[in-house]
PDB file of C-alpha atoms in Angstrom:
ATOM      1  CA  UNK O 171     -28.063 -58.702 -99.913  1.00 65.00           C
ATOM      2  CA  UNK O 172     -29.323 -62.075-100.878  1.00 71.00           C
ATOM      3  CA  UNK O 173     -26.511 -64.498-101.395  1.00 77.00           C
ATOM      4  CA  UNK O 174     -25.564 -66.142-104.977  1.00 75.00           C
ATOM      5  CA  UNK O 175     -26.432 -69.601-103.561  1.00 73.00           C
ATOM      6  CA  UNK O 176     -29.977 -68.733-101.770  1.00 74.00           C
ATOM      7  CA  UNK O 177     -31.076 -67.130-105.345  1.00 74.00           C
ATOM      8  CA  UNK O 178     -29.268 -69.809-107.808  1.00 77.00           C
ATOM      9  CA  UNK O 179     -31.865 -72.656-105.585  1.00 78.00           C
ATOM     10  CA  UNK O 180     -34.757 -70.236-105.195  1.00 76.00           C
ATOM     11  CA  UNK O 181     -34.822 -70.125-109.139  1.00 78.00           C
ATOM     12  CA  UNK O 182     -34.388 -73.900-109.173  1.00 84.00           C
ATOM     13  CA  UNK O 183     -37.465 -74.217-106.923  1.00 81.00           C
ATOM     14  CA  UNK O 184     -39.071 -72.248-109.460  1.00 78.00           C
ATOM     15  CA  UNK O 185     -38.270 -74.257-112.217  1.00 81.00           C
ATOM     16  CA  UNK O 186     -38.906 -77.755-111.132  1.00 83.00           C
ATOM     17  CA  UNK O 187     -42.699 -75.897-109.329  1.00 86.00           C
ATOM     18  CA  UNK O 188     -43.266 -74.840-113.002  1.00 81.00           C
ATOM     19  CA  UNK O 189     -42.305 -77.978-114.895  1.00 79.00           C
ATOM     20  CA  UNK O 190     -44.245 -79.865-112.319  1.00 83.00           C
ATOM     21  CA  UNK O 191     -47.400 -77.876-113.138  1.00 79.00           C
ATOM     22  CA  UNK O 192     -47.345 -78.500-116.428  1.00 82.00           C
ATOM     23  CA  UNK O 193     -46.821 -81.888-116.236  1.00 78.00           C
ATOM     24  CA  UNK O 194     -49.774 -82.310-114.434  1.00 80.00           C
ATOM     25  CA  UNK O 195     -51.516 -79.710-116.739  1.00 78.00           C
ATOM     26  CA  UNK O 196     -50.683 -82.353-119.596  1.00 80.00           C
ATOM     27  CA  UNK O 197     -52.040 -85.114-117.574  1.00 78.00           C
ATOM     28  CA  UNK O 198     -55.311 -83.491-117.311  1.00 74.00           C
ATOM     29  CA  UNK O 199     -55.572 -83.183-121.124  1.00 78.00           C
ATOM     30  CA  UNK O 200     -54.901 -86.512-121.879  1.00 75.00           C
ATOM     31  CA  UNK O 201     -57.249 -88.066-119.654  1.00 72.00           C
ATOM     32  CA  UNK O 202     -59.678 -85.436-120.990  1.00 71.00           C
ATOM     33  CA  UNK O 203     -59.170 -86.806-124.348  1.00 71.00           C
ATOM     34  CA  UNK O 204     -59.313 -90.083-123.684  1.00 64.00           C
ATOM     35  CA  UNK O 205     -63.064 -90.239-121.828  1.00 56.00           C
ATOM     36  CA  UNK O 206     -63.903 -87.671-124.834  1.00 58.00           C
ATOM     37  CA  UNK O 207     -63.064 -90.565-127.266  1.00 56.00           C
ATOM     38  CA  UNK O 208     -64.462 -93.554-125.540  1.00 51.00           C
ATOM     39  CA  UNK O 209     -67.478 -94.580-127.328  1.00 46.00           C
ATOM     40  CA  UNK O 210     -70.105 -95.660-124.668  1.00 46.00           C
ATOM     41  CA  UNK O 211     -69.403 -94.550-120.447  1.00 47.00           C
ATOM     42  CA  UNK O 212     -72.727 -96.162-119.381  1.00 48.00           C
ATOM     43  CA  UNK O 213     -71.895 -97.878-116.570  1.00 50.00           C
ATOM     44  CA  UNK O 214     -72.042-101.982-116.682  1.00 46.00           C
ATOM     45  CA  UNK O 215     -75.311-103.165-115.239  1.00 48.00           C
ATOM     46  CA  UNK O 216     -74.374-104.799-111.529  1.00 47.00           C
ATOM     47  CA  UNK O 217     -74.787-108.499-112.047  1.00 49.00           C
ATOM     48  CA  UNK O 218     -78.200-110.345-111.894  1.00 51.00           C
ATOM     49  CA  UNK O 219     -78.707-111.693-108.351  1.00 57.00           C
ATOM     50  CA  UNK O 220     -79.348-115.747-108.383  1.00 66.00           C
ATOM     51  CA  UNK O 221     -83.475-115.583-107.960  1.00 77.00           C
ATOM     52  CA  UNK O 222     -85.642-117.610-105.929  1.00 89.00           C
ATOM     53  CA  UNK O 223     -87.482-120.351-107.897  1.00 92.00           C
ATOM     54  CA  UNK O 224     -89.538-123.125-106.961  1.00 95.00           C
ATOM     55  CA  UNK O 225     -87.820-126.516-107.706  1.00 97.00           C
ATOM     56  CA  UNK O 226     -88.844-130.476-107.338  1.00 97.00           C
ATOM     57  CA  UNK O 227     -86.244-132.503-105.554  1.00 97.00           C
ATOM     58  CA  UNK O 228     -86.305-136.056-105.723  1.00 97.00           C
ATOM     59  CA  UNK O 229     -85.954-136.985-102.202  1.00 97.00           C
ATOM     60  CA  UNK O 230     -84.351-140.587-101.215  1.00 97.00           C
ATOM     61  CA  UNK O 231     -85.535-142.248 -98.303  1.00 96.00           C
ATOM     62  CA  UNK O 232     -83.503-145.707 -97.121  1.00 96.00           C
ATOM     63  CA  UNK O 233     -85.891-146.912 -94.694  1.00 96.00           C
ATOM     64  CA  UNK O 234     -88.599-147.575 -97.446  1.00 94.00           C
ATOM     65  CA  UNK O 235     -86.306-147.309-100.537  1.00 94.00           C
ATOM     66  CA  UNK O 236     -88.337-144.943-102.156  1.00 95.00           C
ATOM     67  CA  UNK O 237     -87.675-141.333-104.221  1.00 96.00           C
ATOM     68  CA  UNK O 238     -90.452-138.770-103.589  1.00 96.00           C
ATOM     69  CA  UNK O 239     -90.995-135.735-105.357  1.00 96.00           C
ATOM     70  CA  UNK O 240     -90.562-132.503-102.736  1.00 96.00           C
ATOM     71  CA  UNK O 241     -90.979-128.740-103.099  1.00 96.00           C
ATOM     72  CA  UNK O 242     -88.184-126.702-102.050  1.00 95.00           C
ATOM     73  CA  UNK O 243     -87.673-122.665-103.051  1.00 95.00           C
ATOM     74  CA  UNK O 244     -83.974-122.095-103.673  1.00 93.00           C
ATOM     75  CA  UNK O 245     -81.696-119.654-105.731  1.00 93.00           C
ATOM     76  CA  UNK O 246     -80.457-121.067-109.493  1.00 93.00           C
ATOM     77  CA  UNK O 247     -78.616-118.848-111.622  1.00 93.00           C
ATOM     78  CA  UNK O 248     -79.557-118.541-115.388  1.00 92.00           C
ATOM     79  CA  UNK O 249     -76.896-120.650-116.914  1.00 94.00           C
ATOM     80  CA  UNK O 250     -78.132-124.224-117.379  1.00 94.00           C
ATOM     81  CA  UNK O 251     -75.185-125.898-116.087  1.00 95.00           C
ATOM     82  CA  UNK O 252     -74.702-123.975-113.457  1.00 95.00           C
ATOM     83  CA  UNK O 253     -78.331-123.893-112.296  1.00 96.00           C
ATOM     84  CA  UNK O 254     -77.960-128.271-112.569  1.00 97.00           C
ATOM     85  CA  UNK O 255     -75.022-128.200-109.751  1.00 97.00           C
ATOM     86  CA  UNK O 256     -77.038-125.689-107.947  1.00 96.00           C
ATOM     87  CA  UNK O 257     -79.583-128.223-107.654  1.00 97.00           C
ATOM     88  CA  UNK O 258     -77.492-130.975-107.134  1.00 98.00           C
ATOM     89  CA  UNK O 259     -75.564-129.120-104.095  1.00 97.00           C
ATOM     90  CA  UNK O 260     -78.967-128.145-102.198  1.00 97.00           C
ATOM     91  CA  UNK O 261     -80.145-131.586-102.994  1.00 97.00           C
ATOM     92  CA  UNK O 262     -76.931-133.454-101.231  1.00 97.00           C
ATOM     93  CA  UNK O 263     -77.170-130.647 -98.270  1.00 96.00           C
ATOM     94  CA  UNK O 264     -80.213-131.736 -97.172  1.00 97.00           C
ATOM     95  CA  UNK O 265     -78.890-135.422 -97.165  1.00 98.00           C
ATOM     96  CA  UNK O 266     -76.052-134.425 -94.694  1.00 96.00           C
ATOM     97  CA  UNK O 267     -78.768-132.549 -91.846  1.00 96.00           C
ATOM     98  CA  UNK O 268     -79.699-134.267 -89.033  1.00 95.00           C
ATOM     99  CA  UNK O 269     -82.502-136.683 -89.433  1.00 96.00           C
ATOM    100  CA  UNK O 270     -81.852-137.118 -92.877  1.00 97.00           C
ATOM    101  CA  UNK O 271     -83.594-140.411 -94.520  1.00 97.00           C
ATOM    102  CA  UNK O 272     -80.930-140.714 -96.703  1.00 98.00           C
ATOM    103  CA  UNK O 273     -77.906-139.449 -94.520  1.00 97.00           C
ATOM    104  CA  UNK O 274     -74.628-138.757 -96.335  1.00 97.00           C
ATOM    105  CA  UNK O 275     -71.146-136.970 -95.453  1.00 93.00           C
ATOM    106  CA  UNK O 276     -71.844-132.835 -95.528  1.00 92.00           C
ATOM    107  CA  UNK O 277     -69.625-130.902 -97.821  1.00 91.00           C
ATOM    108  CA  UNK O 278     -69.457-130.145-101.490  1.00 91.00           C
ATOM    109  CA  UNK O 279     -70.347-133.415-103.928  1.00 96.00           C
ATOM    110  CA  UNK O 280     -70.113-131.673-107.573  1.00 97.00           C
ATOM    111  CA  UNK O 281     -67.441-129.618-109.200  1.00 96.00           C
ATOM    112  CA  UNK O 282     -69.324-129.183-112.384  1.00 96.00           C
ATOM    113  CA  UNK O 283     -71.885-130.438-114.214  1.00 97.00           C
ATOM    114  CA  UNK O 284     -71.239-129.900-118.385  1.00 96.00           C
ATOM    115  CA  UNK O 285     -74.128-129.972-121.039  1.00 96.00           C
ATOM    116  CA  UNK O 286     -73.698-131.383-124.229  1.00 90.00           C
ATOM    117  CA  UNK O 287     -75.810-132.211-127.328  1.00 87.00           C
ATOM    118  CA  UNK O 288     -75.363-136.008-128.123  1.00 69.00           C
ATOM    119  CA  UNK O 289     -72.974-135.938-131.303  1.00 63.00           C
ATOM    120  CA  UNK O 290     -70.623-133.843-128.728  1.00 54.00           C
ATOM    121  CA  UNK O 291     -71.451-136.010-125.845  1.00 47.00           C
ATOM    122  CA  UNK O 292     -70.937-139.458-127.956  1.00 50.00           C
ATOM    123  CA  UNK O 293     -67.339-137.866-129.346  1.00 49.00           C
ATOM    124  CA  UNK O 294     -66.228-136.792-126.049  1.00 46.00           C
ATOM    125  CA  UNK O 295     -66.361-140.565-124.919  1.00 47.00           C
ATOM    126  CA  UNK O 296     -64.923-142.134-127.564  1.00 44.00           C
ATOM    127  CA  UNK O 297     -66.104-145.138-129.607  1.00 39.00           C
ATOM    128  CA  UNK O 298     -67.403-146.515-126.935  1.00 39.00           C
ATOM    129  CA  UNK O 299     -71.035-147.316-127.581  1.00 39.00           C
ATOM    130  CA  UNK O 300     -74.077-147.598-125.370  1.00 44.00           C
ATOM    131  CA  UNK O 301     -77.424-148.916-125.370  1.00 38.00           C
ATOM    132  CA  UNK O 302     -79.117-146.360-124.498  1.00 40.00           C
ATOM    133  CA  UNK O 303     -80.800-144.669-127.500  1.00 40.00           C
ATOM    134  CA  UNK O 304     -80.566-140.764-128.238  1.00 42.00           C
ATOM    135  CA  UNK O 305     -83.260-138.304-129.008  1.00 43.00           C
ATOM    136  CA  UNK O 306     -82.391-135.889-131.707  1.00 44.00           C
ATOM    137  CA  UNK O 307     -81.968-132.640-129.931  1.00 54.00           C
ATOM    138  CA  UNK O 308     -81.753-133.515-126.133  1.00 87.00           C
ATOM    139  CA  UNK O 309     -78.704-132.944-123.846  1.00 94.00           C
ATOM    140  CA  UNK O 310     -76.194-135.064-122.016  1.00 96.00           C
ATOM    141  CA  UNK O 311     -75.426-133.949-118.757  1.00 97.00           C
ATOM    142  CA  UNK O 312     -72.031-134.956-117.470  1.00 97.00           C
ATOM    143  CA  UNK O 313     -72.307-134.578-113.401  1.00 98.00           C
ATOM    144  CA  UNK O 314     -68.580-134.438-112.544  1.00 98.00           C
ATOM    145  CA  UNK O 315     -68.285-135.503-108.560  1.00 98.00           C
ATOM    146  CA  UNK O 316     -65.994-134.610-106.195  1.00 97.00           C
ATOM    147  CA  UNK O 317     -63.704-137.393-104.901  1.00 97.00           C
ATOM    148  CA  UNK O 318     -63.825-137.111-101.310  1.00 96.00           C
ATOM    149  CA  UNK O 319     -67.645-136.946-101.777  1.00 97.00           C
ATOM    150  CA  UNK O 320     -67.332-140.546-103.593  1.00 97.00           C
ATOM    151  CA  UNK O 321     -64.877-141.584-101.268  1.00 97.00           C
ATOM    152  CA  UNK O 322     -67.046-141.225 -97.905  1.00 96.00           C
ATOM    153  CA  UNK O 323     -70.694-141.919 -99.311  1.00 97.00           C
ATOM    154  CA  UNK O 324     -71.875-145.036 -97.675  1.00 97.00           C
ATOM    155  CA  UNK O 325     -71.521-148.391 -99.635  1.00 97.00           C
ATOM    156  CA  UNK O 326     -74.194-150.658-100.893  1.00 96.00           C
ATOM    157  CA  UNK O 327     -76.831-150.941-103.581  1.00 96.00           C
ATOM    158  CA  UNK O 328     -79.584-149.753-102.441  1.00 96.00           C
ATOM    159  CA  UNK O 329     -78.142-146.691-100.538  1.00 97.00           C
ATOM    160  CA  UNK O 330     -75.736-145.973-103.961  1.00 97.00           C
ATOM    161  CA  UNK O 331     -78.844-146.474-106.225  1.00 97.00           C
ATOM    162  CA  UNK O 332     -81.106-143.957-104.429  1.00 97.00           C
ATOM    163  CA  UNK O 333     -77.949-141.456-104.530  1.00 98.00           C
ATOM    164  CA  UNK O 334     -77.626-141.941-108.456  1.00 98.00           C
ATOM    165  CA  UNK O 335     -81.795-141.796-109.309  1.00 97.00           C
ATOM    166  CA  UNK O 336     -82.084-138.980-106.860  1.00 97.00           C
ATOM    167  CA  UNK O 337     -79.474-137.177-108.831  1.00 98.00           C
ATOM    168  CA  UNK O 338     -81.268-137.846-111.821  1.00 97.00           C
ATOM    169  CA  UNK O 339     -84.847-137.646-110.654  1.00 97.00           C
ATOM    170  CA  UNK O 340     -83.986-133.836-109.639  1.00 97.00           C
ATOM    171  CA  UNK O 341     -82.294-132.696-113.260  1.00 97.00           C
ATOM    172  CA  UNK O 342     -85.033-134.305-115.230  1.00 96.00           C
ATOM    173  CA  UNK O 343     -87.900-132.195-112.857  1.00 96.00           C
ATOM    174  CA  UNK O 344     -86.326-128.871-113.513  1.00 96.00           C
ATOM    175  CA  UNK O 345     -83.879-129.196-116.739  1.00 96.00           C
ATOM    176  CA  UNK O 346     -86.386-131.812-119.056  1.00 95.00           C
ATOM    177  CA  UNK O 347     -84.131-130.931-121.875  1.00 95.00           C
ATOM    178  CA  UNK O 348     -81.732-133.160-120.487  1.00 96.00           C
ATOM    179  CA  UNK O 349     -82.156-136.600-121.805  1.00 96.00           C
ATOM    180  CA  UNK O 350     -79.339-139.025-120.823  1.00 96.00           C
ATOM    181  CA  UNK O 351     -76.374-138.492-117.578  1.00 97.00           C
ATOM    182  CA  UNK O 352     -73.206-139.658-116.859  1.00 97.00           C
ATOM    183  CA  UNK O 353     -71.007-139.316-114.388  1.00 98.00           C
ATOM    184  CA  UNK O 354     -67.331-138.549-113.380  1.00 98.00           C
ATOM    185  CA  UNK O 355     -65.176-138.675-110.234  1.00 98.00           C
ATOM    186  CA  UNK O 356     -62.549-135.710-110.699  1.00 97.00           C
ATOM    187  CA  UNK O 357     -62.883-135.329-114.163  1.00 96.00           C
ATOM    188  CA  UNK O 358     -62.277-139.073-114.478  1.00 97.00           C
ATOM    189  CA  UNK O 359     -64.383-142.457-115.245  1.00 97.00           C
ATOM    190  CA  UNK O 360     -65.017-144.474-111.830  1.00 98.00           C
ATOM    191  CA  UNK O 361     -66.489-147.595-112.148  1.00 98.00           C
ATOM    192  CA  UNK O 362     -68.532-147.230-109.373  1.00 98.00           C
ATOM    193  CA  UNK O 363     -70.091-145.174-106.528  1.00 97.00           C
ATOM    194  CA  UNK O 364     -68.759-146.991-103.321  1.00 96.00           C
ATOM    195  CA  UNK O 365     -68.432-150.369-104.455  1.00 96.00           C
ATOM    196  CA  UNK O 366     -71.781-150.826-106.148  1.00 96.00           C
ATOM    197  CA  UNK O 367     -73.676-148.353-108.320  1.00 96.00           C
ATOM    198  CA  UNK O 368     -72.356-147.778-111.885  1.00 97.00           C
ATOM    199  CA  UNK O 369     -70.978-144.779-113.246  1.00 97.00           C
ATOM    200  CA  UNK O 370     -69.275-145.675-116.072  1.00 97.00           C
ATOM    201  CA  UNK O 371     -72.980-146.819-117.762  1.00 96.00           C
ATOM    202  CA  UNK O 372     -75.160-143.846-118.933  1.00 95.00           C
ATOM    203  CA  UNK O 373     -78.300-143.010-117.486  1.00 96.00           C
ATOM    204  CA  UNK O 374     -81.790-142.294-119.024  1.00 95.00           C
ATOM    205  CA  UNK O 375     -83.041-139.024-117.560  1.00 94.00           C
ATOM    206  CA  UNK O 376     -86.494-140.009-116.293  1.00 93.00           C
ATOM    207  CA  UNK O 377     -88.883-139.329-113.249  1.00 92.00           C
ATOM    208  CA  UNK O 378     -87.128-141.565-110.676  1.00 88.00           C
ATOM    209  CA  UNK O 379     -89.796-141.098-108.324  1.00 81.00           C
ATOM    210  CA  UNK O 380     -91.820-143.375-110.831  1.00 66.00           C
ATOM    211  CA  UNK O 381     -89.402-146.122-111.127  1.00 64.00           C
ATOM    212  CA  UNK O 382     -88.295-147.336-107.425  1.00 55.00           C
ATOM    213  CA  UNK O 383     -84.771-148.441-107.774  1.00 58.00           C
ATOM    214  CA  UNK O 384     -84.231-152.130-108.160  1.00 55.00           C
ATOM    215  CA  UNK O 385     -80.398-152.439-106.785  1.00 51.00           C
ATOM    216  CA  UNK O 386     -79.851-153.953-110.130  1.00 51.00           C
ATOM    217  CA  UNK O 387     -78.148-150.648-111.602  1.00 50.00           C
ATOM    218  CA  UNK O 388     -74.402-151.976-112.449  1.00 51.00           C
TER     219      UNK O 388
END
């Protein structure tokens, strides 16, 4: 004969195997319902690769301090500003390989570059006004640099000149929309590159490679 306590836990068993089942049972129907009820399961589209596009770089040479237009094929995303600092990082990694005519320090040089029509542009720097006239409908691109990148480019005007036109010479080939830059250092004014070049002025976003720098840009 079975003893009292060996059928008193088999029945427990029993009970907690059935209360287990149904909980799951339950489970089921609720997630049932709830994919029944959501209104669209197509799947989100995988995100759009960068693609491959052909790009003019404004290429700085300080042996004959010129700027010459150059071909390159790299990746830029879609989004304006982010397709500017794409350009301006490929543009500043060519500077730091070997052999470069315009060497500078390798590593990243902008944290962000931020578009802006002018009214926005004009109120984000205050009352502070600036010769530099505004076409109705352009952008203002605000190339915010990295400090160490500031910090370590060489100093003097020519070499901080062909660094700033470069810059500009390369936004105004792909992004003409662009009409006037500035720049930051950290998300802050900096009066000047390394010692010579301004950055507090505001730039006219032309084809550098047309206007050799003068040194005369503080």
């Amino acid at each position: 004969m079975i003893p009292r306590y060996q059928r008193v836990l088999f029945w427990c068993l029993l009970g907690c195997i059935l209360f287990m089942f149904l909980f799951l049972l339950r489970g089921c129907e609720q997630a049932r319902e709830k994919f029944a009820n959501h209104g669209d399961l197509t799947p989100l589209a995988a995100p759009t690769p960068s693609e491959l596009a052909n790009v003019t770089l404004s290429m700085a040479n300080d042996a004959d301090v010129s700027l010459t237009p150059t071909s390159r094929q790299i990746a830029l995303p879609e989004d304006p500003g982010l397709k500017a600092r794409a350009l301006l990082e490929n543009l500043i990694s060519l500077y730091a390989q070997p052999g470069s005519a315009h060497p500078l320090q390798s590593g990243g040089a902008v944290d962000d570059v931020y578009l802006f029509t002018p009214a926005a542009a004009s109120g984000a720097q205050g009352s502070r006004q600036d010769s530099l006239s505004q076409t109705r409908g352009g952008l203002t691109a605000v190339i915010n640099l990295k400090g160490s990148f500031a910090d370590h480019h060489p100093s003097g005007v020519v070499v901080e000149t062909l660094t700033v036109q470069s810059m500009i010479g390369t936004l105004h080939a792909t992004l003409p929309e662009i009409e006037q830059i500035r720049f930051l250092v950290d998300g802050k004014p900096r009066e000047t590159l390394a010692g010579h070049a301004s950055l507090l002025r505001a730039y006219p976003a032309v084809d550098t490679a047309n206007r050799p720098p003068t040194g005369d840009e503080k």
